[in-house]
Coordinates of C-alpha atoms and ligand atoms in Angstrom, one line a residue:
M1 CA -13.8 -8.3 -22.4
N2 CA -11.6 -6.1 -24.6
M3 CA -9.5 -3.8 -22.5
K4 CA -7.3 -1.2 -23.9
K5 CA -3.8 -2.5 -23.5
Q6 CA -1.4 -0.3 -21.5
W7 CA 2.4 -0.5 -21.0
W8 CA 2.0 -1.1 -17.3
H9 CA -0.4 -4.1 -17.5
E10 CA 2.3 -6.7 -17.5
K11 CA 4.7 -5.1 -15.1
V12 CA 5.6 -5.9 -11.5
A13 CA 5.9 -3.2 -8.9
Y14 CA 7.8 -2.7 -5.7
Q15 CA 7.3 -0.3 -2.8
I16 CA 10.2 1.3 -1.1
Y17 CA 9.8 2.9 2.3
P18 CA 12.9 5.1 2.0
K19 CA 13.6 5.7 5.6
S20 CA 14.1 2.0 6.1
F21 CA 15.6 0.8 2.8
N22 CA 19.3 1.5 2.7
D23 CA 21.4 4.1 4.5
T24 CA 24.6 5.2 2.8
N25 CA 25.9 8.0 5.0
G26 CA 25.6 6.4 8.5
D27 CA 22.9 8.7 9.9
G28 CA 20.6 5.7 10.5
I29 CA 18.1 6.8 7.9
G30 CA 17.7 5.3 4.4
D31 CA 18.4 7.7 1.5
I32 CA 18.2 8.2 -2.2
R33 CA 21.8 7.1 -2.8
G34 CA 20.8 3.9 -1.0
I35 CA 18.0 3.3 -3.5
I36 CA 20.3 3.9 -6.4
E37 CA 22.7 1.3 -5.0
K38 CA 20.0 -1.3 -4.9
L39 CA 18.5 -0.8 -8.4
D40 CA 20.4 -3.8 -9.8
Y41 CA 19.1 -5.9 -6.9
L42 CA 15.5 -4.9 -7.8
K43 CA 16.1 -5.4 -11.5
D44 CA 17.4 -8.9 -10.8
L45 CA 14.3 -9.7 -8.8
G46 CA 12.2 -8.8 -11.8
I47 CA 10.9 -5.4 -10.8
D48 CA 9.8 -2.8 -13.3
I49 CA 8.0 -0.1 -11.4
I50 CA 9.2 1.4 -8.1
W51 CA 6.9 3.4 -5.8
I52 CA 8.8 5.4 -3.2
S53 CA 6.9 6.6 -0.1
P54 CA 7.2 10.4 0.4
L55 CA 10.7 11.9 -0.1
Y56 CA 9.5 15.5 0.1
Q57 CA 10.5 18.0 2.8
S58 CA 8.6 17.2 6.0
P59 CA 8.6 17.5 9.7
F60 CA 7.9 13.7 9.8
V61 CA 5.0 13.7 12.2
D62 CA 3.5 11.0 10.0
Q63 CA 6.7 9.9 8.3
G64 CA 6.7 12.3 5.4
Y65 CA 2.9 12.0 4.7
D66 CA 2.9 15.5 6.1
I67 CA 4.6 17.6 3.5
S68 CA 5.9 21.1 4.2
D69 CA 7.3 21.8 0.7
Y70 CA 6.1 19.8 -2.3
Y71 CA 9.0 21.1 -4.5
K72 CA 11.9 19.9 -2.2
I73 CA 13.5 16.6 -1.3
D74 CA 13.9 16.3 2.4
P75 CA 17.6 16.6 3.3
I76 CA 17.5 13.4 5.3
F77 CA 17.0 11.6 2.0
G78 CA 19.6 13.6 0.0
T79 CA 19.3 16.3 -2.6
M80 CA 17.4 17.0 -5.8
E81 CA 20.5 16.0 -7.7
D82 CA 20.4 12.6 -6.1
F83 CA 16.8 12.2 -7.1
E84 CA 17.5 13.2 -10.7
E85 CA 20.3 10.7 -10.7
L86 CA 17.9 8.1 -9.5
L87 CA 15.5 8.9 -12.3
L88 CA 18.4 8.5 -14.8
E89 CA 19.7 5.3 -13.4
A90 CA 16.2 3.8 -13.3
K91 CA 15.7 4.8 -16.9
K92 CA 18.9 3.1 -18.0
R93 CA 17.5 -0.1 -16.5
D94 CA 14.1 0.3 -18.1
M95 CA 12.6 0.9 -14.7
Y96 CA 9.9 3.4 -13.8
I97 CA 9.8 5.6 -10.7
L98 CA 6.6 6.6 -8.9
M99 CA 6.5 9.2 -6.2
D100 CA 3.8 9.4 -3.5
L101 CA 1.3 12.1 -4.1
V102 CA -0.1 13.4 -0.8
I103 CA -2.6 16.1 -1.7
N104 CA -5.6 15.5 0.6
H105 CA -3.6 17.4 3.2
C106 CA -0.2 19.0 3.8
S107 CA 1.9 19.7 6.9
D108 CA 1.0 22.4 9.4
K109 CA 4.5 23.7 8.6
H110 CA 3.6 24.3 5.0
E111 CA 3.9 27.9 4.0
W112 CA 0.2 28.0 3.0
F113 CA -0.9 26.9 6.4
Q114 CA 1.5 29.2 8.2
K115 CA 0.0 32.1 6.2
A116 CA -3.5 30.9 7.0
L117 CA -2.8 30.9 10.7
A118 CA -1.2 34.3 10.6
D119 CA -4.4 35.7 8.9
P120 CA -7.3 33.4 9.7
Y121 CA -9.8 35.5 7.7
G122 CA -7.5 36.0 4.8
D123 CA -7.0 34.3 1.4
Y124 CA -4.9 31.4 2.6
A125 CA -7.4 30.4 5.2
D126 CA -9.5 29.4 2.3
Y127 CA -6.8 26.9 1.2
F128 CA -8.0 24.9 4.2
Y129 CA -11.3 24.2 6.0
F130 CA -11.6 26.9 8.6
R131 CA -15.0 26.8 10.3
K132 CA -16.6 28.4 13.3
G133 CA -17.2 26.3 16.4
K134 CA -20.7 25.5 17.7
N135 CA -21.5 26.7 21.2
G136 CA -18.0 26.4 22.3
N137 CA -17.6 23.0 20.7
P138 CA -15.9 21.9 17.4
P139 CA -18.1 22.3 14.2
S140 CA -18.9 18.6 14.2
N141 CA -18.3 15.3 15.9
Y142 CA -15.8 13.6 13.6
R143 CA -13.0 11.3 14.9
S144 CA -9.8 11.6 13.0
Y145 CA -8.0 8.6 11.6
F146 CA -5.4 8.8 14.3
G147 CA -7.8 9.5 17.2
G148 CA -9.4 12.5 18.7
S149 CA -11.5 15.2 17.0
T150 CA -10.8 16.2 13.4
W151 CA -11.1 19.8 14.4
Q152 CA -8.4 21.8 16.0
Q153 CA -9.1 25.3 17.4
I154 CA -7.1 28.2 16.1
E155 CA -5.7 30.0 19.0
G156 CA -7.3 33.3 19.9
T157 CA -10.3 32.7 17.6
D158 CA -13.5 30.7 17.6
L159 CA -12.4 29.1 14.4
Y160 CA -11.3 25.4 14.0
Y161 CA -9.4 23.8 11.1
L162 CA -10.2 20.3 9.7
H163 CA -7.7 17.5 9.8
M164 CA -8.8 14.0 8.9
F165 CA -5.4 12.6 10.0
S166 CA -3.2 14.2 12.7
K167 CA -3.6 17.8 13.8
E168 CA -0.2 18.4 12.0
Q169 CA -1.9 17.4 8.7
P170 CA -4.5 20.1 7.9
D171 CA -6.9 19.1 5.0
L172 CA -6.5 21.1 1.8
N173 CA -9.7 22.8 0.5
W174 CA -10.2 21.2 -3.0
E175 CA -13.2 23.4 -3.6
N176 CA -10.9 26.4 -3.9
P177 CA -9.7 26.7 -7.6
K178 CA -6.5 28.3 -6.4
V179 CA -5.6 25.2 -4.4
R180 CA -6.3 22.9 -7.4
E181 CA -4.3 25.1 -9.6
E182 CA -1.3 25.1 -7.2
L183 CA -1.5 21.3 -6.8
F184 CA -1.8 20.6 -10.5
R185 CA 1.2 22.8 -11.3
M186 CA 3.2 20.9 -8.8
V187 CA 2.1 17.5 -10.2
N188 CA 3.1 18.6 -13.7
W189 CA 6.4 19.9 -12.4
W190 CA 7.3 16.5 -11.1
L191 CA 6.0 14.6 -14.2
E192 CA 8.2 16.9 -16.4
K193 CA 11.2 15.8 -14.4
G194 CA 10.6 12.3 -15.7
L195 CA 8.5 10.5 -13.1
A196 CA 6.4 7.7 -14.6
G197 CA 3.6 8.6 -12.3
F198 CA 2.3 8.5 -8.7
R199 CA 0.9 6.5 -6.0
I200 CA -2.0 8.7 -4.7
D201 CA -2.5 8.9 -1.0
A202 CA -5.9 8.9 0.7
I203 CA -7.5 10.5 -2.3
I204 CA -11.1 9.7 -1.6
N205 CA -11.0 12.1 1.3
I206 CA -10.7 15.2 -0.9
K207 CA -14.4 15.6 -1.2
K208 CA -16.3 16.7 1.9
V209 CA -19.8 17.4 2.9
L210 CA -19.3 21.1 3.0
D211 CA -21.7 22.0 5.9
F212 CA -20.0 19.3 7.9
P213 CA -23.0 17.8 9.7
S214 CA -22.6 15.8 12.9
Y215 CA -23.7 12.2 12.8
E216 CA -24.8 9.6 15.4
P217 CA -21.7 8.9 17.6
D218 CA -20.3 5.4 17.1
G219 CA -18.1 5.3 20.2
E220 CA -18.0 6.3 23.9
D221 CA -16.0 9.4 23.0
G222 CA -19.2 10.8 21.5
L223 CA -17.5 11.0 18.1
V224 CA -18.1 9.2 14.8
R225 CA -15.4 8.0 12.3
C226 CA -14.7 10.8 9.9
T227 CA -15.2 8.5 6.9
R228 CA -18.9 8.6 7.7
M229 CA -18.9 12.1 6.3
V230 CA -16.7 11.1 3.3
E231 CA -19.3 8.4 2.5
E232 CA -22.0 11.0 2.2
A233 CA -20.0 13.4 0.1
E234 CA -21.1 13.5 -3.6
G235 CA -19.0 14.6 -6.5
V236 CA -15.4 13.4 -5.9
G237 CA -15.5 12.3 -9.6
D238 CA -15.5 15.9 -10.8
L239 CA -12.4 16.7 -8.9
L240 CA -10.6 13.5 -10.0
R241 CA -11.5 14.0 -13.7
E242 CA -10.1 17.5 -13.5
L243 CA -6.9 16.3 -11.8
K244 CA -6.4 13.7 -14.5
R245 CA -7.1 16.0 -17.4
E246 CA -4.8 18.7 -16.1
T247 CA -1.9 16.5 -15.1
F248 CA -1.7 12.7 -15.6
D249 CA -3.3 12.7 -19.1
R250 CA -0.7 15.2 -20.4
H251 CA 2.2 12.9 -19.5
H252 CA 0.6 9.4 -20.0
A253 CA 1.3 8.9 -16.3
F254 CA 0.7 5.7 -14.5
T255 CA -1.3 6.2 -11.3
V256 CA -2.2 3.8 -8.5
A257 CA -4.7 5.2 -6.0
E258 CA -5.2 4.4 -2.4
V259 CA -9.0 4.3 -2.3
F260 CA -11.0 3.2 0.7
D261 CA -14.8 3.6 1.0
M262 CA -15.5 3.9 -2.7
K263 CA -19.1 3.6 -3.8
E264 CA -19.9 0.3 -5.6
D265 CA -21.2 1.8 -8.8
E266 CA -18.1 3.8 -9.3
L267 CA -15.7 1.0 -10.2
R268 CA -15.6 1.8 -13.9
E269 CA -15.4 5.5 -13.3
F270 CA -12.3 4.9 -11.1
I271 CA -10.3 2.3 -13.0
G272 CA -12.1 1.6 -16.3
D273 CA -10.4 2.3 -19.6
E274 CA -11.0 6.0 -19.2
G275 CA -11.0 5.9 -15.4
H276 CA -9.5 8.5 -13.0
F277 CA -6.6 6.2 -12.3
S278 CA -4.6 3.4 -14.0
T279 CA -5.3 1.2 -11.1
M280 CA -6.0 1.1 -7.4
F281 CA -5.0 -1.1 -4.5
D282 CA -7.2 -4.0 -3.6
F283 CA -7.7 -3.5 0.2
S284 CA -10.6 -5.9 0.4
P285 CA -8.7 -8.7 2.1
L286 CA -7.7 -6.3 4.8
S287 CA -11.2 -6.3 6.1
I288 CA -10.6 -9.7 7.8
T289 CA -8.2 -7.9 10.2
F290 CA -10.6 -5.1 11.3
G291 CA -11.6 -5.1 15.0
G292 CA -14.8 -3.6 16.3
H293 CA -13.0 -1.0 18.4
G294 CA -9.4 -1.1 17.3
W295 CA -6.4 -3.4 17.0
Y296 CA -7.0 -4.9 20.4
D297 CA -10.2 -6.6 19.5
A298 CA -9.3 -7.6 15.9
P299 CA -10.5 -11.1 15.0
E300 CA -8.2 -14.1 14.5
Y301 CA -7.2 -15.1 11.0
D302 CA -10.0 -16.7 9.1
F303 CA -9.1 -18.5 5.9
A304 CA -12.6 -18.9 4.5
K305 CA -13.3 -15.2 5.0
W306 CA -10.1 -14.2 3.4
R307 CA -10.5 -16.5 0.4
N308 CA -14.1 -15.1 -0.1
E309 CA -12.8 -11.5 0.0
V310 CA -10.0 -12.1 -2.6
F311 CA -12.2 -14.1 -4.9
A312 CA -15.1 -11.7 -4.8
S313 CA -12.9 -8.7 -5.5
Q314 CA -11.1 -10.5 -8.4
K315 CA -14.5 -11.3 -10.0
K316 CA -15.9 -7.9 -9.4
F317 CA -13.0 -6.1 -11.1
Q318 CA -12.0 -8.3 -13.9
N319 CA -14.5 -6.9 -16.4
V320 CA -13.7 -3.4 -15.3
G321 CA -10.0 -2.9 -15.0
F322 CA -6.8 -3.8 -13.2
L323 CA -6.4 -3.9 -9.5
A324 CA -3.0 -3.5 -7.7
N325 CA -2.6 -6.6 -5.5
I326 CA -0.8 -6.4 -2.2
I327 CA -0.3 -8.5 0.9
E328 CA 1.5 -5.7 2.8
N329 CA 2.5 -2.1 2.6
H330 CA 3.9 0.5 5.0
D331 CA 0.6 0.8 6.8
E332 CA 0.2 -3.0 7.4
P333 CA 1.9 -5.7 9.4
R334 CA 3.8 -8.3 7.4
G335 CA 1.6 -10.4 5.1
A336 CA 3.5 -13.6 6.0
C337 CA 2.2 -13.1 9.6
T338 CA -1.3 -11.8 8.8
Y339 CA -2.4 -14.1 6.0
L340 CA -1.1 -17.4 7.2
P341 CA -2.4 -19.7 9.9
R342 CA 0.2 -20.3 12.6
Y343 CA 1.3 -23.7 11.4
A344 CA 2.0 -22.2 8.0
Q345 CA 4.2 -19.4 9.2
N346 CA 7.4 -20.8 7.7
D347 CA 9.2 -20.6 4.4
N348 CA 6.9 -23.0 2.6
G349 CA 3.9 -21.1 3.8
T350 CA 5.4 -17.8 2.8
K351 CA 6.1 -19.1 -0.7
M352 CA 2.6 -20.5 -0.9
L353 CA 1.1 -17.1 0.0
A354 CA 3.3 -15.5 -2.7
T355 CA 2.1 -18.0 -5.3
A356 CA -1.5 -17.3 -4.5
Y357 CA -1.0 -13.5 -4.7
I358 CA 1.5 -12.8 -7.4
L359 CA -0.4 -14.7 -10.1
L360 CA -3.8 -13.1 -9.4
R361 CA -5.2 -10.9 -12.1
G362 CA -3.8 -7.4 -11.5
I363 CA -0.5 -5.7 -10.9
P364 CA 1.5 -7.2 -8.1
F365 CA 3.0 -4.7 -5.7
I366 CA 5.7 -6.2 -3.5
F367 CA 6.6 -4.3 -0.3
Q368 CA 10.3 -4.1 0.6
G369 CA 11.4 -7.2 2.5
Q370 CA 8.4 -9.2 1.5
E371 CA 10.6 -10.9 -1.1
I372 CA 12.7 -12.3 1.7
G373 CA 9.8 -13.1 3.9
M374 CA 10.4 -10.5 6.5
K375 CA 8.3 -10.8 9.7
N376 CA 6.6 -8.7 12.3
C377 CA 9.0 -7.4 14.9
M378 CA 8.3 -7.7 18.6
M379 CA 9.1 -4.5 20.5
D380 CA 10.0 -4.6 24.2
S381 CA 8.0 -1.5 25.1
I382 CA 5.7 1.1 23.6
D383 CA 8.7 3.5 23.6
E384 CA 10.4 1.4 20.8
Y385 CA 7.6 2.3 18.4
N386 CA 7.6 5.4 16.4
D387 CA 4.4 5.3 14.4
I388 CA 1.7 7.8 15.4
E389 CA -1.1 5.3 14.8
T390 CA 0.5 2.6 16.9
I391 CA 0.8 4.9 19.9
N392 CA -2.9 5.9 19.4
Q393 CA -3.9 2.2 19.2
Y394 CA -1.8 1.3 22.2
E395 CA -3.6 3.9 24.2
I396 CA -7.0 2.7 23.0
A397 CA -6.1 -0.8 24.1
R398 CA -5.0 0.3 27.5
K399 CA -8.1 2.4 28.0
A400 CA -10.2 -0.7 27.2
G401 CA -8.5 -2.4 30.1
L402 CA -5.7 -4.4 28.5
S403 CA -2.4 -4.8 30.3
D404 CA 0.8 -3.4 28.9
E405 CA 1.7 -6.8 27.6
E406 CA -1.6 -7.4 26.0
A407 CA -1.6 -4.0 24.3
L408 CA 1.9 -4.7 23.0
T409 CA 0.8 -8.0 21.6
A410 CA -1.9 -6.2 19.7
C411 CA 0.7 -3.8 18.3
F412 CA 2.9 -6.8 17.4
K413 CA 0.1 -8.1 15.3
H414 CA -1.1 -4.9 13.7
S415 CA 1.4 -2.1 14.0
R416 CA 2.5 -0.2 10.9
D417 CA 6.0 -0.2 12.3
N418 CA 6.2 -4.0 11.6
A419 CA 6.6 -3.0 7.9
R420 CA 8.9 -0.1 8.7
T421 CA 11.7 -1.9 10.5
P422 CA 15.0 -1.6 8.5
M423 CA 15.5 -3.8 5.4
Q424 CA 17.6 -6.8 6.2
W425 CA 20.5 -6.9 3.8
N426 CA 23.0 -9.2 5.5
D427 CA 23.9 -10.8 8.8
K428 CA 26.3 -8.0 9.9
E429 CA 25.5 -5.4 12.5
N430 CA 22.1 -3.7 11.9
A431 CA 21.5 -6.1 9.1
G432 CA 23.7 -4.1 6.8
F433 CA 21.1 -1.3 6.7
T434 CA 23.3 1.3 8.3
E435 CA 26.7 1.8 9.9
G436 CA 25.1 4.2 12.4
I437 CA 22.2 3.8 14.8
P438 CA 19.0 2.8 12.9
W439 CA 16.1 5.2 13.4
L440 CA 13.8 2.2 14.2
K441 CA 14.8 -1.1 15.7
V442 CA 16.1 -3.8 13.4
N443 CA 14.2 -7.1 13.7
P444 CA 16.5 -9.4 15.7
N445 CA 15.8 -12.2 13.3
Y446 CA 18.0 -10.7 10.6
R447 CA 20.9 -13.1 11.2
D448 CA 18.8 -15.8 9.5
N449 CA 16.5 -13.7 7.5
N450 CA 18.4 -11.5 5.1
V451 CA 19.0 -10.8 1.4
E452 CA 22.6 -12.0 1.2
A453 CA 21.8 -15.4 2.7
E454 CA 18.7 -15.8 0.6
I455 CA 20.3 -14.9 -2.7
K456 CA 22.8 -17.7 -2.2
D457 CA 20.2 -20.3 -1.2
E458 CA 18.3 -21.8 -4.0
N459 CA 15.5 -22.8 -1.7
S460 CA 15.0 -19.4 -0.2
V461 CA 11.9 -17.2 -0.3
F462 CA 13.8 -14.7 -2.4
T463 CA 14.8 -17.3 -5.0
Y464 CA 11.2 -18.4 -5.1
Y465 CA 9.9 -14.9 -5.6
K466 CA 12.3 -14.5 -8.5
K467 CA 11.0 -17.6 -10.1
L468 CA 7.4 -16.6 -9.6
I469 CA 8.0 -13.2 -11.2
A470 CA 9.9 -14.8 -14.0
V471 CA 7.0 -17.2 -14.8
R472 CA 4.5 -14.4 -14.7
K473 CA 6.6 -12.3 -17.1
S474 CA 7.9 -15.0 -19.4
E475 CA 7.2 -14.8 -23.1
D476 CA 5.1 -17.9 -23.0
Y477 CA 2.9 -17.0 -20.1
K478 CA 2.7 -13.3 -19.7
A479 CA -0.4 -12.9 -21.8
I480 CA -2.3 -15.4 -19.7
F481 CA -1.1 -14.0 -16.4
T482 CA -1.8 -10.5 -17.5
Y483 CA -5.1 -10.8 -19.4
G484 CA -6.3 -14.2 -18.5
E485 CA -9.7 -14.5 -16.9
F486 CA -9.7 -15.3 -13.1
V487 CA -11.9 -18.4 -12.3
P488 CA -12.1 -19.8 -8.8
A489 CA -11.3 -23.5 -8.5
Y490 CA -11.9 -26.2 -5.9
T491 CA -13.9 -23.9 -3.7
E492 CA -15.6 -27.0 -2.2
E493 CA -12.3 -27.7 -0.5
D494 CA -12.2 -25.9 2.8
K495 CA -8.5 -25.2 3.0
V496 CA -7.6 -24.8 -0.7
F497 CA -7.0 -21.5 -2.3
A498 CA -7.0 -22.2 -6.0
Y499 CA -7.9 -20.6 -9.3
Y500 CA -7.5 -20.8 -13.0
R501 CA -6.2 -18.1 -15.2
Q502 CA -7.5 -18.7 -18.7
L503 CA -7.5 -17.3 -22.2
Q504 CA -10.7 -18.6 -23.8
E505 CA -10.0 -17.9 -27.4
K506 CA -6.7 -19.8 -27.2
K507 CA -8.2 -22.4 -24.8
R508 CA -5.2 -22.1 -22.6
R509 CA -5.6 -22.7 -18.9
I510 CA -3.3 -22.5 -15.9
L511 CA -4.2 -23.7 -12.5
V512 CA -2.7 -22.0 -9.4
A513 CA -3.3 -24.2 -6.4
T514 CA -2.3 -23.8 -2.8
N515 CA -3.0 -25.8 0.3
Y516 CA -3.6 -23.8 3.5
G517 CA -4.7 -26.9 5.4
E518 CA -2.6 -28.7 8.0
E519 CA -3.1 -32.0 6.2
E520 CA -2.1 -33.1 2.7
T521 CA -4.8 -32.8 0.0
R522 CA -5.3 -34.3 -3.4
L523 CA -7.1 -32.5 -6.2
S524 CA -8.4 -34.3 -9.3
L525 CA -7.1 -32.4 -12.3
E526 CA -9.5 -31.5 -15.2
G527 CA -6.9 -32.5 -17.8
I528 CA -3.3 -33.4 -18.2
G529 CA -1.2 -31.2 -16.1
Q530 CA 2.3 -29.9 -16.6
V531 CA 3.9 -28.3 -13.5
L532 CA 5.5 -24.9 -14.2
L533 CA 6.5 -24.2 -10.7
N534 CA 6.1 -25.6 -7.2
N535 CA 7.3 -24.5 -3.8
M536 CA 8.3 -27.7 -2.0
E537 CA 9.1 -31.4 -2.2
G538 CA 6.1 -33.6 -2.2
V539 CA 4.1 -31.5 -4.6
R540 CA 3.4 -33.7 -7.6
I541 CA 0.9 -35.1 -10.0
E542 CA 0.0 -38.8 -9.5
D543 CA -2.7 -40.6 -11.4
G544 CA -4.3 -37.4 -12.6
K545 CA -4.4 -36.0 -9.1
L546 CA -2.4 -33.1 -7.7
K547 CA -0.9 -34.0 -4.4
L548 CA -0.3 -30.9 -2.2
P549 CA 1.2 -31.3 1.3
S550 CA 0.3 -28.7 3.9
C551 CA 1.7 -25.4 2.6
G552 CA 2.1 -26.8 -0.9
A553 CA 1.7 -24.6 -3.9
A554 CA 1.8 -25.5 -7.6
V555 CA 1.4 -23.6 -10.9
I556 CA 0.2 -26.1 -13.5
E557 CA -0.7 -25.7 -17.2
I558 CA -3.7 -27.9 -18.0
V559 CA -3.7 -29.3 -21.5
Ligands
TEU601 O1 -3.2 6.2 4.5 C1 -4.5 6.5 4.5 C2 -5.4 5.8 5.4 O2 -6.6 5.7 5.2 C3 -4.8 5.2 6.6 O3 -5.5 5.6 7.7 C4 -4.8 3.7 6.7 O4 -6.1 3.3 6.7 C5 -4.1 3.2 7.9 O5 -2.9 3.7 8.0 C6 -4.1 1.7 8.0 O6 -3.4 1.3 9.1 C7 -2.3 7.0 3.9 C8 -0.9 6.6 4.1 O7 -0.7 5.3 3.4 C9 -0.5 6.6 5.5 O8 0.8 6.1 5.7 C10 -0.7 8.0 6.0 O9 -0.5 7.9 7.4 C11 -2.0 8.6 5.7 O10 -2.4 8.3 4.4 C12 -2.0 10.0 5.9 O11 -1.3 10.6 4.9
CA602 CA1 21.2 8.3 5.4

């Protein structure tokens, strides 16, 4: 299909979690100067677009996803001058900066909310959802994302305010035109500074069912997940169209949305040529990790299910728009732990997973540390975790009868802090992340698993990521990897994850083939193959067959 070409289609993106990236002043917290220092490193890797998780002023109840002033850089990260310098330095290198846009909610310390509390019947109350309780109970029975009711009573009144996330993150009332106006003004202010665009947080939640009905409980707490209400809400499109028209469109901004629970028939409306966003993350593979009750009863890794999810979503979207592909982010454990069977959790396996992902149709987003194959980090006790959701999930597991050790194992597999441990730069103390005391434990594996060692090693995960990105962006192949159709291949093979990328009019075809099995496999090629890239010894073509050892990956042009 003919899609309008955009500057960002052939780019590769990288997510920085600023608190954990690079500390330059020894306070144990990553900062903006630390990002500037590493721009050349990212450029060398092949990165064009950088999304930085929130840098705004915040009390950090949810690591900056609780903003108390949208116009300020939090002092722990540096100053506005530092940020402006970052924009300049990025520009010099032809790189683009995205900020995180968290506008479903703000912090309870935001001036608007403080004014609302001071006068719960005044104008600012209408910036939020203040509702009367029912018979001494909250207005409805929703469970917030981080546990407990979404409603918090306002002291001395029979009013409650709505918070889909923590109680320190009150939801903004998008029905109020003043709120929209304030938010749009802020978005334009940042875009005028020279941002390329935004990653847009939790955006589907902005539309509510305004009479907030209760639903059938889905848990013993008598509550129902709050997304139940979001699924019922109609009309999010009107709000998103207005947001785009008033802000992004005026600056040709690139936007990548975090969208869960979208309605099937809205794909085109969201990321089609004239869609609300440039792209949105593909979270469908994540569904293989969902437990019935929480992290503690999450299913074991299931290759077949995972392959189905990825293939289905590639096929569903390719005639609509571009997805943003991820294997991890700051809300997920490390992809190299989640999406690989145990026997493949090694460097070859990590490179295999990278091959499978980076060459899919869509924009690859690499999360910091993924390019060196960073792993989940075992914590010795729940006190070593910082993340609000981890603490909630630990408690859920304990209440369900799990021992401390079992609950910690669930956190080891699923905690958001697995992605948030400091970036491992070298084998010196604290992995070279800080000269002070890191805000979150450094993964003890840093002596072997760090940037400095991997840059020098031509067989490292880092070197391989660099090659993969280079192939994807090369003059000869960028058209096929950007616009080529996605066609599943060898699906009859139980343990093979393989697909073609093809440009029909030019009759060009590339096979990306990876072997997740524990045994070697041989695949009959549908033509003469020329290997562009492979991840390990033993991957080769013999008698028209591609030989893939366990964890083998190959990128092959079929002629
Ligand atoms: O996440 C939104 C969201 O839906 C999360 O609940 C997500 O499903 C969960 O973290 C997965 O483990 C965004 C941000 O990415 C997250 O870091 C914030 O905590 C959240 O919004 C609130 O702003
Ligand atoms: Ca610092």
